[in-house]
mmCIF file of C-alpha atoms in Angstrom:
data_model
loop_
_atom_site.group_PDB
_atom_site.id
_atom_site.type_symbol
_atom_site.label_atom_id
_atom_site.label_comp_id
_atom_site.label_asym_id
_atom_site.label_seq_id
_atom_site.Cartn_x
_atom_site.Cartn_y
_atom_site.Cartn_z
ATOM 1 C CA MET A 1 15.532 -38.596 26.440
ATOM 2 C CA ILE A 2 13.376 -37.040 29.515
ATOM 3 C CA LYS A 3 15.238 -34.401 29.730
ATOM 4 C CA LYS A 4 15.281 -33.578 26.130
ATOM 5 C CA LEU A 5 11.579 -33.680 26.356
ATOM 6 C CA THR A 6 11.030 -31.234 29.383
ATOM 7 C CA VAL A 7 12.779 -28.637 27.503
ATOM 8 C CA LEU A 8 11.021 -29.209 24.116
ATOM 9 C CA MET A 9 8.123 -28.517 26.312
ATOM 10 C CA PHE A 10 9.116 -25.302 28.076
ATOM 11 C CA ALA A 11 9.951 -24.391 24.341
ATOM 12 C CA ALA A 12 6.536 -24.410 23.346
ATOM 13 C CA LEU A 13 4.715 -23.337 26.459
ATOM 14 C CA LEU A 14 7.229 -19.721 25.946
ATOM 15 C CA SER A 15 5.884 -20.266 22.659
ATOM 16 C CA PHE A 16 1.996 -20.633 23.476
ATOM 17 C CA SER A 17 2.659 -17.953 26.200
ATOM 18 C CA GLY A 18 4.032 -14.939 22.994
ATOM 19 C CA ALA A 19 7.787 -15.213 24.265
ATOM 20 C CA SER A 20 9.774 -15.342 21.784
ATOM 21 C CA ALA A 21 12.491 -18.846 22.120
ATOM 22 C CA PHE A 22 15.002 -20.261 19.564
ATOM 23 C CA THR A 23 17.727 -23.482 20.970
ATOM 24 C CA SER A 24 20.895 -23.779 20.504
ATOM 25 C CA CYS A 25 23.140 -26.634 21.009
ATOM 26 C CA SER A 26 26.130 -26.232 23.917
ATOM 27 C CA ASN A 27 29.599 -27.358 23.475
ATOM 28 C CA ASP A 28 28.130 -30.254 25.592
ATOM 29 C CA ASP A 29 25.796 -31.712 22.825
ATOM 30 C CA THR A 30 23.023 -30.943 24.921
ATOM 31 C CA GLU A 31 19.952 -28.313 24.127
ATOM 32 C CA ALA A 32 19.262 -25.088 25.926
ATOM 33 C CA THR A 33 16.395 -23.363 25.936
ATOM 34 C CA VAL A 34 17.805 -19.105 25.032
ATOM 35 C CA GLN A 35 15.063 -16.280 24.952
ATOM 36 C CA LYS A 36 15.305 -13.721 22.467
ATOM 37 C CA THR A 37 15.890 -10.168 23.513
ATOM 38 C CA TYR A 38 13.594 -7.538 21.557
ATOM 39 C CA PHE A 39 13.917 -3.698 22.387
ATOM 40 C CA GLU A 40 17.493 -3.206 23.088
ATOM 41 C CA SER A 41 17.693 0.135 21.756
ATOM 42 C CA TRP A 42 14.580 1.976 23.253
ATOM 43 C CA ASN A 43 13.495 2.662 26.644
ATOM 44 C CA LYS A 44 10.123 1.419 28.447
ATOM 45 C CA CYS A 45 7.352 4.092 26.900
ATOM 46 C CA GLU A 46 4.141 4.302 25.775
ATOM 47 C CA ALA A 47 4.703 3.595 22.177
ATOM 48 C CA LEU A 48 6.566 0.529 22.274
ATOM 49 C CA THR A 49 4.640 -0.805 25.021
ATOM 50 C CA ALA A 50 1.305 -0.139 22.833
ATOM 51 C CA LEU A 51 3.457 -1.772 19.075
ATOM 52 C CA GLN A 52 4.301 -4.825 21.514
ATOM 53 C CA GLU A 53 0.577 -5.307 23.451
ATOM 54 C CA TYR A 54 -0.949 -4.926 19.706
ATOM 55 C CA VAL A 55 1.624 -7.256 17.940
ATOM 56 C CA GLU A 56 1.105 -9.791 20.938
ATOM 57 C CA ASP A 57 -2.782 -9.407 20.443
ATOM 58 C CA VAL A 58 -2.813 -9.910 16.631
ATOM 59 C CA THR A 59 -0.756 -12.463 16.374
ATOM 60 C CA ASN A 60 -2.255 -14.628 19.479
ATOM 61 C CA PRO A 61 -4.860 -17.293 17.387
ATOM 62 C CA LYS A 62 -6.863 -17.374 20.364
ATOM 63 C CA SER A 63 -7.382 -13.554 20.043
ATOM 64 C CA PRO A 64 -10.398 -12.398 18.861
ATOM 65 C CA ASN A 65 -8.559 -9.675 16.973
ATOM 66 C CA TYR A 66 -6.243 -12.336 15.368
ATOM 67 C CA ILE A 67 -4.681 -11.793 12.154
ATOM 68 C CA SER A 68 -3.728 -14.181 9.617
ATOM 69 C CA GLU A 69 -0.267 -13.958 8.851
ATOM 70 C CA GLU A 70 -0.846 -13.069 5.276
ATOM 71 C CA ASP A 71 -3.021 -9.820 6.479
ATOM 72 C CA ARG A 72 0.350 -8.737 8.205
ATOM 73 C CA ILE A 73 1.077 -5.951 6.595
ATOM 74 C CA ALA A 74 2.641 -3.021 7.546
ATOM 75 C CA THR A 75 4.330 0.118 5.623
ATOM 76 C CA PHE A 76 6.698 3.067 6.630
ATOM 77 C CA ASP A 77 7.584 5.516 5.466
ATOM 78 C CA MET A 78 12.392 5.917 5.139
ATOM 79 C CA ASP A 79 13.343 9.355 4.866
ATOM 80 C CA GLY A 80 12.944 10.613 9.280
ATOM 81 C CA THR A 81 10.664 6.758 9.499
ATOM 82 C CA PHE A 82 13.870 4.976 9.677
ATOM 83 C CA VAL A 83 16.680 6.735 7.605
ATOM 84 C CA GLY A 84 18.105 10.370 9.145
ATOM 85 C CA GLU A 85 17.283 12.940 7.209
ATOM 86 C CA LEU A 86 18.812 16.316 8.654
ATOM 87 C CA TYR A 87 21.871 16.117 7.641
ATOM 88 C CA PRO A 88 20.813 18.635 6.677
ATOM 89 C CA THR A 89 17.403 17.862 4.457
ATOM 90 C CA TYR A 90 16.918 14.977 2.684
ATOM 91 C CA PHE A 91 19.003 12.601 0.972
ATOM 92 C CA GLU A 92 17.904 12.802 -2.549
ATOM 93 C CA TYR A 93 17.274 16.521 -1.985
ATOM 94 C CA ASN A 94 21.060 15.781 -0.761
ATOM 95 C CA LEU A 95 22.089 13.924 -3.790
ATOM 96 C CA LEU A 96 20.878 16.616 -6.496
ATOM 97 C CA GLU A 97 22.636 19.540 -5.112
ATOM 98 C CA TYR A 98 25.549 17.247 -5.373
ATOM 99 C CA ARG A 99 24.940 15.760 -9.145
ATOM 100 C CA VAL A 100 24.343 19.466 -10.238
ATOM 101 C CA LEU A 101 26.190 22.092 -8.091
ATOM 102 C CA ASP A 102 29.268 19.263 -7.133
ATOM 103 C CA ASP A 103 29.302 16.406 -10.125
ATOM 104 C CA ALA A 104 31.786 17.436 -12.507
ATOM 105 C CA ASP A 105 30.921 15.034 -15.049
ATOM 106 C CA TYR A 106 27.097 16.326 -15.411
ATOM 107 C CA ARG A 107 27.280 20.144 -13.804
ATOM 108 C CA ASP A 108 28.170 22.338 -16.827
ATOM 109 C CA LYS A 109 25.243 19.578 -18.485
ATOM 110 C CA ALA A 110 22.449 20.253 -15.924
ATOM 111 C CA PRO A 111 19.209 22.255 -17.630
ATOM 112 C CA GLU A 112 18.644 25.452 -16.367
ATOM 113 C CA ASP A 113 15.504 24.383 -14.248
ATOM 114 C CA VAL A 114 17.363 21.880 -12.804
ATOM 115 C CA ARG A 115 19.928 23.941 -11.434
ATOM 116 C CA THR A 116 17.627 26.425 -10.172
ATOM 117 C CA ALA A 117 16.284 23.426 -8.198
ATOM 118 C CA ALA A 118 20.148 22.554 -6.825
ATOM 119 C CA GLN A 119 20.770 26.337 -6.266
ATOM 120 C CA ASN A 120 17.177 26.247 -3.921
ATOM 121 C CA ILE A 121 18.797 23.511 -2.042
ATOM 122 C CA ARG A 122 21.588 24.959 -1.460
ATOM 123 C CA ASP A 123 20.791 28.549 -0.828
ATOM 124 C CA PHE A 124 18.147 26.293 1.847
ATOM 125 C CA VAL A 125 20.751 24.181 3.826
ATOM 126 C CA ARG A 126 23.157 27.082 3.707
ATOM 127 C CA ASN A 127 21.493 30.451 4.227
ATOM 128 C CA GLY A 128 18.024 29.209 5.590
ATOM 129 C CA THR A 129 16.761 30.636 2.723
ATOM 130 C CA ALA A 130 12.648 28.844 2.446
ATOM 131 C CA LEU A 131 12.355 27.069 -0.531
ATOM 132 C CA PRO A 132 9.264 27.950 -2.811
ATOM 133 C CA ASP A 133 5.607 26.308 -2.754
ATOM 134 C CA HIS A 134 5.103 23.223 -3.928
ATOM 135 C CA PHE A 135 9.063 22.384 -3.910
ATOM 136 C CA ASP A 136 8.025 18.558 -3.690
ATOM 137 C CA MET A 137 7.143 18.483 -7.272
ATOM 138 C CA ILE A 138 10.105 20.741 -8.404
ATOM 139 C CA HIS A 139 12.613 18.604 -7.162
ATOM 140 C CA ALA A 140 10.287 15.256 -8.919
ATOM 141 C CA ASN A 141 11.088 16.972 -11.809
ATOM 142 C CA ALA A 142 14.405 17.939 -11.697
ATOM 143 C CA ALA A 143 15.642 15.003 -10.431
ATOM 144 C CA ALA A 144 14.043 13.075 -12.995
ATOM 145 C CA LYS A 145 15.577 15.218 -15.443
ATOM 146 C CA ALA A 146 19.098 14.381 -13.758
ATOM 147 C CA TYR A 147 19.405 11.177 -14.120
ATOM 148 C CA ALA A 148 17.794 10.802 -17.539
ATOM 149 C CA GLY A 149 19.977 8.403 -20.062
ATOM 150 C CA MET A 150 21.520 6.321 -16.514
ATOM 151 C CA THR A 151 20.687 2.466 -16.894
ATOM 152 C CA LEU A 152 19.440 1.367 -13.344
ATOM 153 C CA ALA A 153 22.769 -0.489 -13.082
ATOM 154 C CA GLU A 154 24.244 2.984 -13.087
ATOM 155 C CA PHE A 155 22.301 4.958 -10.811
ATOM 156 C CA ASP A 156 22.578 2.025 -8.392
ATOM 157 C CA ALA A 157 26.144 2.301 -8.255
ATOM 158 C CA TYR A 158 26.035 6.314 -8.306
ATOM 159 C CA VAL A 159 23.237 6.268 -5.266
ATOM 160 C CA LYS A 160 25.649 3.912 -3.594
ATOM 161 C CA ALA A 161 29.000 5.851 -4.075
ATOM 162 C CA TYR A 162 27.684 8.657 -2.881
ATOM 163 C CA ALA A 163 25.846 7.489 0.227
ATOM 164 C CA ALA A 164 29.449 5.999 1.161
ATOM 165 C CA LYS A 165 30.178 9.609 1.741
ATOM 166 C CA THR A 166 30.145 10.989 5.671
ATOM 167 C CA ALA A 167 27.077 12.247 6.402
ATOM 168 C CA ASN A 168 27.053 16.005 7.456
ATOM 169 C CA GLY A 169 26.801 16.623 10.635
ATOM 170 C CA PHE A 170 27.548 13.543 12.230
ATOM 171 C CA THR A 171 31.086 11.722 12.909
ATOM 172 C CA GLY A 172 31.444 8.208 12.692
ATOM 173 C CA MET A 173 28.950 7.166 10.164
ATOM 174 C CA THR A 174 28.133 7.460 6.203
ATOM 175 C CA TYR A 175 24.618 8.455 4.764
ATOM 176 C CA GLY A 176 24.343 4.490 3.849
ATOM 177 C CA GLN A 177 24.722 3.918 7.408
ATOM 178 C CA SER A 178 22.087 6.176 8.829
ATOM 179 C CA PHE A 179 19.387 3.707 10.071
ATOM 180 C CA TYR A 180 17.772 4.984 13.158
ATOM 181 C CA ARG A 181 18.717 1.571 15.143
ATOM 182 C CA PRO A 182 15.399 1.149 17.042
ATOM 183 C CA MET A 183 13.197 1.194 14.255
ATOM 184 C CA LEU A 184 15.673 -1.369 12.522
ATOM 185 C CA GLU A 185 15.046 -3.571 15.197
ATOM 186 C CA VAL A 186 11.064 -2.834 14.850
ATOM 187 C CA PHE A 187 11.909 -4.325 11.654
ATOM 188 C CA GLU A 188 13.400 -7.829 13.431
ATOM 189 C CA TYR A 189 10.626 -7.744 15.671
ATOM 190 C CA LEU A 190 7.574 -7.489 12.750
ATOM 191 C CA LYS A 191 9.870 -10.107 10.856
ATOM 192 C CA GLU A 192 9.754 -12.724 13.144
ATOM 193 C CA HIS A 193 6.191 -11.951 13.938
ATOM 194 C CA GLY A 194 5.094 -12.817 10.340
ATOM 195 C CA PHE A 195 4.441 -9.469 8.923
ATOM 196 C CA THR A 196 5.566 -8.239 5.500
ATOM 197 C CA TYR A 197 6.285 -4.794 5.553
ATOM 198 C CA TYR A 198 6.972 -3.189 3.258
ATOM 199 C CA VAL A 199 8.930 0.587 2.224
ATOM 200 C CA VAL A 200 6.561 3.238 0.848
ATOM 201 C CA SER A 201 8.481 6.553 0.536
ATOM 202 C CA GLY A 202 8.505 10.235 -0.892
ATOM 203 C CA SER A 203 12.159 9.570 -2.440
ATOM 204 C CA ASP A 204 12.880 8.190 -5.729
ATOM 205 C CA ARG A 205 12.247 4.313 -5.843
ATOM 206 C CA PHE A 206 15.232 3.099 -6.723
ATOM 207 C CA ILE A 207 17.177 5.595 -4.365
ATOM 208 C CA CYS A 208 15.276 3.773 -1.704
ATOM 209 C CA ARG A 209 15.909 0.339 -3.392
ATOM 210 C CA ALA A 210 20.050 1.133 -2.955
ATOM 211 C CA LEU A 211 19.332 2.541 0.243
ATOM 212 C CA VAL A 212 17.676 -0.506 2.129
ATOM 213 C CA GLU A 213 19.441 -3.507 0.354
ATOM 214 C CA SER A 214 21.943 -3.378 2.942
ATOM 215 C CA ILE A 215 19.616 -3.873 5.603
ATOM 216 C CA GLY A 216 18.432 -6.760 3.629
ATOM 217 C CA ILE A 217 14.749 -5.286 2.674
ATOM 218 C CA ALA A 218 14.172 -6.722 -1.234
ATOM 219 C CA PRO A 219 13.655 -4.858 -3.493
ATOM 220 C CA ASN A 220 9.749 -5.636 -4.856
ATOM 221 C CA ARG A 221 9.243 -4.495 -1.275
ATOM 222 C CA VAL A 222 9.681 -1.031 -1.708
ATOM 223 C CA ILE A 223 7.251 1.420 -3.332
ATOM 224 C CA GLY A 224 8.501 5.175 -4.360
ATOM 225 C CA MET A 225 8.511 8.321 -6.300
ATOM 226 C CA ASP A 226 8.754 7.056 -9.752
ATOM 227 C CA VAL A 227 9.721 8.042 -13.556
ATOM 228 C CA ARG A 228 8.993 6.017 -17.023
ATOM 229 C CA LEU A 229 12.142 3.628 -18.118
ATOM 230 C CA VAL A 230 12.845 2.470 -21.177
ATOM 231 C CA SER A 231 15.014 -0.343 -22.855
ATOM 232 C CA SER A 232 18.191 1.586 -24.038
ATOM 233 C CA SER A 233 17.121 0.730 -28.311
ATOM 234 C CA GLN A 234 13.651 1.938 -27.564
ATOM 235 C CA GLY A 235 13.439 5.234 -28.665
ATOM 236 C CA ASN A 236 10.091 6.898 -28.520
ATOM 237 C CA VAL A 237 8.635 3.765 -29.850
ATOM 238 C CA ALA A 238 5.762 3.049 -27.276
ATOM 239 C CA GLY A 239 6.450 -0.036 -25.198
ATOM 240 C CA VAL A 240 3.179 -1.944 -26.535
ATOM 241 C CA ASN A 241 4.717 -1.835 -30.131
ATOM 242 C CA TYR A 242 8.809 -2.502 -28.941
ATOM 243 C CA THR A 243 9.922 -5.600 -28.230
ATOM 244 C CA MET A 244 12.960 -5.683 -25.867
ATOM 245 C CA GLY A 245 16.500 -7.295 -27.058
ATOM 246 C CA LYS A 246 18.343 -10.107 -25.039
ATOM 247 C CA GLU A 247 21.414 -7.037 -24.742
ATOM 248 C CA GLU A 248 19.637 -4.043 -23.995
ATOM 249 C CA ASP A 249 19.244 -2.579 -20.469
ATOM 250 C CA LEU A 250 16.493 -0.215 -18.910
ATOM 251 C CA VAL A 251 17.055 3.464 -19.025
ATOM 252 C CA ARG A 252 15.767 6.174 -17.226
ATOM 253 C CA THR A 253 13.604 9.026 -18.344
ATOM 254 C CA ASP A 254 12.669 12.449 -18.052
ATOM 255 C CA GLU A 255 9.384 12.205 -17.442
ATOM 256 C CA LEU A 256 7.346 12.150 -13.934
ATOM 257 C CA ILE A 257 5.039 9.412 -13.418
ATOM 258 C CA ILE A 258 4.188 9.955 -9.492
ATOM 259 C CA LYS A 259 5.263 11.607 -6.616
ATOM 260 C CA ASN A 260 4.453 9.142 -3.696
ATOM 261 C CA LEU A 261 3.602 11.405 -1.167
ATOM 262 C CA LYS A 262 0.026 12.024 0.674
ATOM 263 C CA THR A 263 -2.888 10.371 -1.031
ATOM 264 C CA ASN A 264 -0.417 9.178 -3.763
ATOM 265 C CA LYS A 265 0.672 6.507 -1.231
ATOM 266 C CA VAL A 266 -2.559 5.379 -1.158
ATOM 267 C CA LEU A 267 -2.766 4.457 -4.234
ATOM 268 C CA GLN A 268 0.301 2.849 -4.666
ATOM 269 C CA ILE A 269 0.515 0.771 -1.745
ATOM 270 C CA SER A 270 -3.508 -0.387 -3.343
ATOM 271 C CA GLN A 271 -1.933 -1.175 -6.719
ATOM 272 C CA GLU A 272 1.186 -2.974 -5.821
ATOM 273 C CA ILE A 273 -0.075 -4.809 -2.220
ATOM 274 C CA GLY A 274 -3.771 -4.792 -3.098
ATOM 275 C CA LYS A 275 -4.150 -5.701 0.484
ATOM 276 C CA VAL A 276 -4.724 -2.809 3.181
ATOM 277 C CA PRO A 277 -2.477 -2.540 5.886
ATOM 278 C CA VAL A 278 -2.698 -3.388 9.483
ATOM 279 C CA LEU A 279 -0.075 -1.616 10.744
ATOM 280 C CA SER A 280 1.280 2.184 9.512
ATOM 281 C CA PHE A 281 4.926 4.368 10.392
ATOM 282 C CA GLY A 282 5.718 7.011 9.100
ATOM 283 C CA ASN A 283 6.970 10.841 10.821
ATOM 284 C CA SER A 284 5.268 13.679 8.958
ATOM 285 C CA GLY A 285 2.147 15.081 7.110
ATOM 286 C CA GLY A 286 2.831 13.314 3.853
ATOM 287 C CA ASP A 287 2.279 10.140 5.910
ATOM 288 C CA SER A 288 -0.974 10.716 7.389
ATOM 289 C CA ALA A 289 -3.362 9.810 4.227
ATOM 290 C CA MET A 290 -1.729 6.173 4.057
ATOM 291 C CA HIS A 291 -1.833 5.791 8.418
ATOM 292 C CA ASN A 292 -5.285 6.995 7.732
ATOM 293 C CA TYR A 293 -5.813 3.814 5.198
ATOM 294 C CA CYS A 294 -4.443 1.903 7.687
ATOM 295 C CA LEU A 295 -6.696 2.535 10.307
ATOM 296 C CA SER A 296 -9.813 2.774 7.827
ATOM 297 C CA ASN A 297 -9.199 -1.456 7.879
ATOM 298 C CA SER A 298 -12.547 -2.274 8.844
ATOM 299 C CA LYS A 299 -11.615 -6.558 8.526
ATOM 300 C CA HIS A 300 -8.611 -5.958 11.547
ATOM 301 C CA ARG A 301 -7.169 -4.357 14.343
ATOM 302 C CA THR A 302 -5.175 -1.429 13.536
ATOM 303 C CA ALA A 303 -2.552 0.605 14.526
ATOM 304 C CA ALA A 304 -0.742 3.596 13.426
ATOM 305 C CA PHE A 305 3.159 5.368 14.494
ATOM 306 C CA MET A 306 4.115 8.710 13.805
ATOM 307 C CA LEU A 307 7.944 9.238 15.110
ATOM 308 C CA VAL A 308 9.361 13.403 16.302
ATOM 309 C CA ALA A 309 12.276 14.303 15.795
ATOM 310 C CA ASP A 310 12.730 16.161 18.853
ATOM 311 C CA ASP A 311 16.475 15.405 19.616
ATOM 312 C CA GLU A 312 18.486 18.080 19.884
ATOM 313 C CA ALA A 313 21.428 16.750 21.376
ATOM 314 C CA ARG A 314 22.112 13.565 19.613
ATOM 315 C CA ASP A 315 20.602 14.828 16.060
ATOM 316 C CA HIS A 316 19.104 17.899 14.538
ATOM 317 C CA ALA A 317 16.200 18.164 15.706
ATOM 318 C CA ASN A 318 14.013 21.331 15.698
ATOM 319 C CA ARG A 319 12.544 20.075 19.382
ATOM 320 C CA GLU A 320 9.894 23.217 19.414
ATOM 321 C CA LYS A 321 8.326 22.011 15.983
ATOM 322 C CA ALA A 322 8.075 18.349 16.861
ATOM 323 C CA LEU A 323 6.854 18.379 20.522
ATOM 324 C CA SER A 324 3.935 20.230 18.554
ATOM 325 C CA LEU A 325 3.736 17.719 15.940
ATOM 326 C CA ALA A 326 3.466 15.623 18.111
ATOM 327 C CA GLN A 327 0.465 16.851 19.822
ATOM 328 C CA LYS A 328 -1.238 16.887 15.709
ATOM 329 C CA TRP A 329 -0.152 13.116 15.748
ATOM 330 C CA ARG A 330 -1.904 12.372 18.960
ATOM 331 C CA ASP A 331 -5.345 13.920 18.267
ATOM 332 C CA SER A 332 -5.281 12.147 15.312
ATOM 333 C CA GLY A 333 -5.385 8.891 16.736
ATOM 334 C CA TYR A 334 -1.885 7.845 16.211
ATOM 335 C CA HIS A 335 1.055 6.874 18.588
ATOM 336 C CA VAL A 336 4.135 8.861 18.960
ATOM 337 C CA ILE A 337 7.323 7.999 19.278
ATOM 338 C CA SER A 338 9.772 10.739 20.395
ATOM 339 C CA MET A 339 13.153 10.212 19.285
ATOM 340 C CA ARG A 340 14.521 11.874 22.831
ATOM 341 C CA ASP A 341 12.784 10.135 25.101
ATOM 342 C CA ASP A 342 12.271 6.850 24.042
ATOM 343 C CA PHE A 343 15.705 5.956 22.172
ATOM 344 C CA LYS A 344 18.352 5.407 24.117
ATOM 345 C CA THR A 345 20.536 5.527 20.874
ATOM 346 C CA ILE A 346 19.876 6.544 17.461
ATOM 347 C CA TYR A 347 22.434 6.109 14.817
ATOM 348 C CA GLY A 348 24.315 3.971 17.792
ATOM 349 C CA PRO A 349 26.973 5.244 20.338
ATOM 350 C CA GLU A 350 30.054 5.789 18.068
ATOM 351 C CA VAL A 351 28.184 8.303 15.987
ATOM 352 C CA VAL A 352 27.999 11.927 17.589
ATOM 353 C CA LYS A 353 26.601 15.043 16.125
ATOM 354 C CA VAL A 354 28.872 17.970 15.295
ATOM 355 C CA PRO A 355 28.013 20.928 13.320
ATOM 356 C CA PHE A 356 27.471 21.190 9.693
ATOM 357 C CA THR A 357 30.602 21.907 7.334
ATOM 358 C CA PHE A 358 29.949 23.019 3.975
ATOM 359 C CA GLU A 359 33.070 23.082 0.950
#
């Protein structure tokens, strides 16, 4: 009894001091305390120290910066923040290129503007041809048309089938496995410290849902680009005037509702979450508005982190561009995460960068 009481008191002490611990049963049924180890894929670095100090501060009930669990909201961009985007471009761009130019079931049906958008991606990837101005919107409208008529279940299966292909430019990894291992550890750390995190991406909401399902992120924690949905027998009748039947499915249309970039991310966070985040993670200028919204939170201590793709040995990066961006992000008041310097591994030691190949 005395031994058990001592163990429980030690666990309470660890919890009070900010260290994480849990009890497990040994072979002789005595209780042992094991300290949780975080961030095994990280090097010791400024960004990680800043994150840990922040979390320890705002989760300490005795701190003047304490944040209750219901307000511990973190937002994460997806592509380039915790999912690879350099194989050789965004997943959703690669998917559209495949759908329009390679998929035998669709390529002869694609409208001319959709085919042009897909060819723009192929020329950019293979020849270095610059994408047209405002291509994010060109792509978004083309993607809406390319998948129109698919039920949500059909689209989910289509995305996952493509995600099962080997990621171009790597061995030992599919597109669906291309998560930055150190960033998955950030999710784990935040979850165990009472944070709720949301994916807030410029990519299609249902593409994001299909990709993050395997790492346990629930569909209602995903915000992304949206197209209008209809019931399968609704036709042109407005939803307010139509009652969906039990046997009907939801179907994608060719009507784009929103491209979730820049300030649109802020608007969507406000509408769907209803609270200003206290933590924000991104990797590009499309995330700056989301970061600034987080940092504008006057009720709580906040922090924003930008990841820069500066590792040319383990990923397909442009180090010169990344270093320029890193300084820009620091000047903006964001913490900078360096993939080269801060990550012990990116995708895992079994994944190796190789030259891109095209059929």
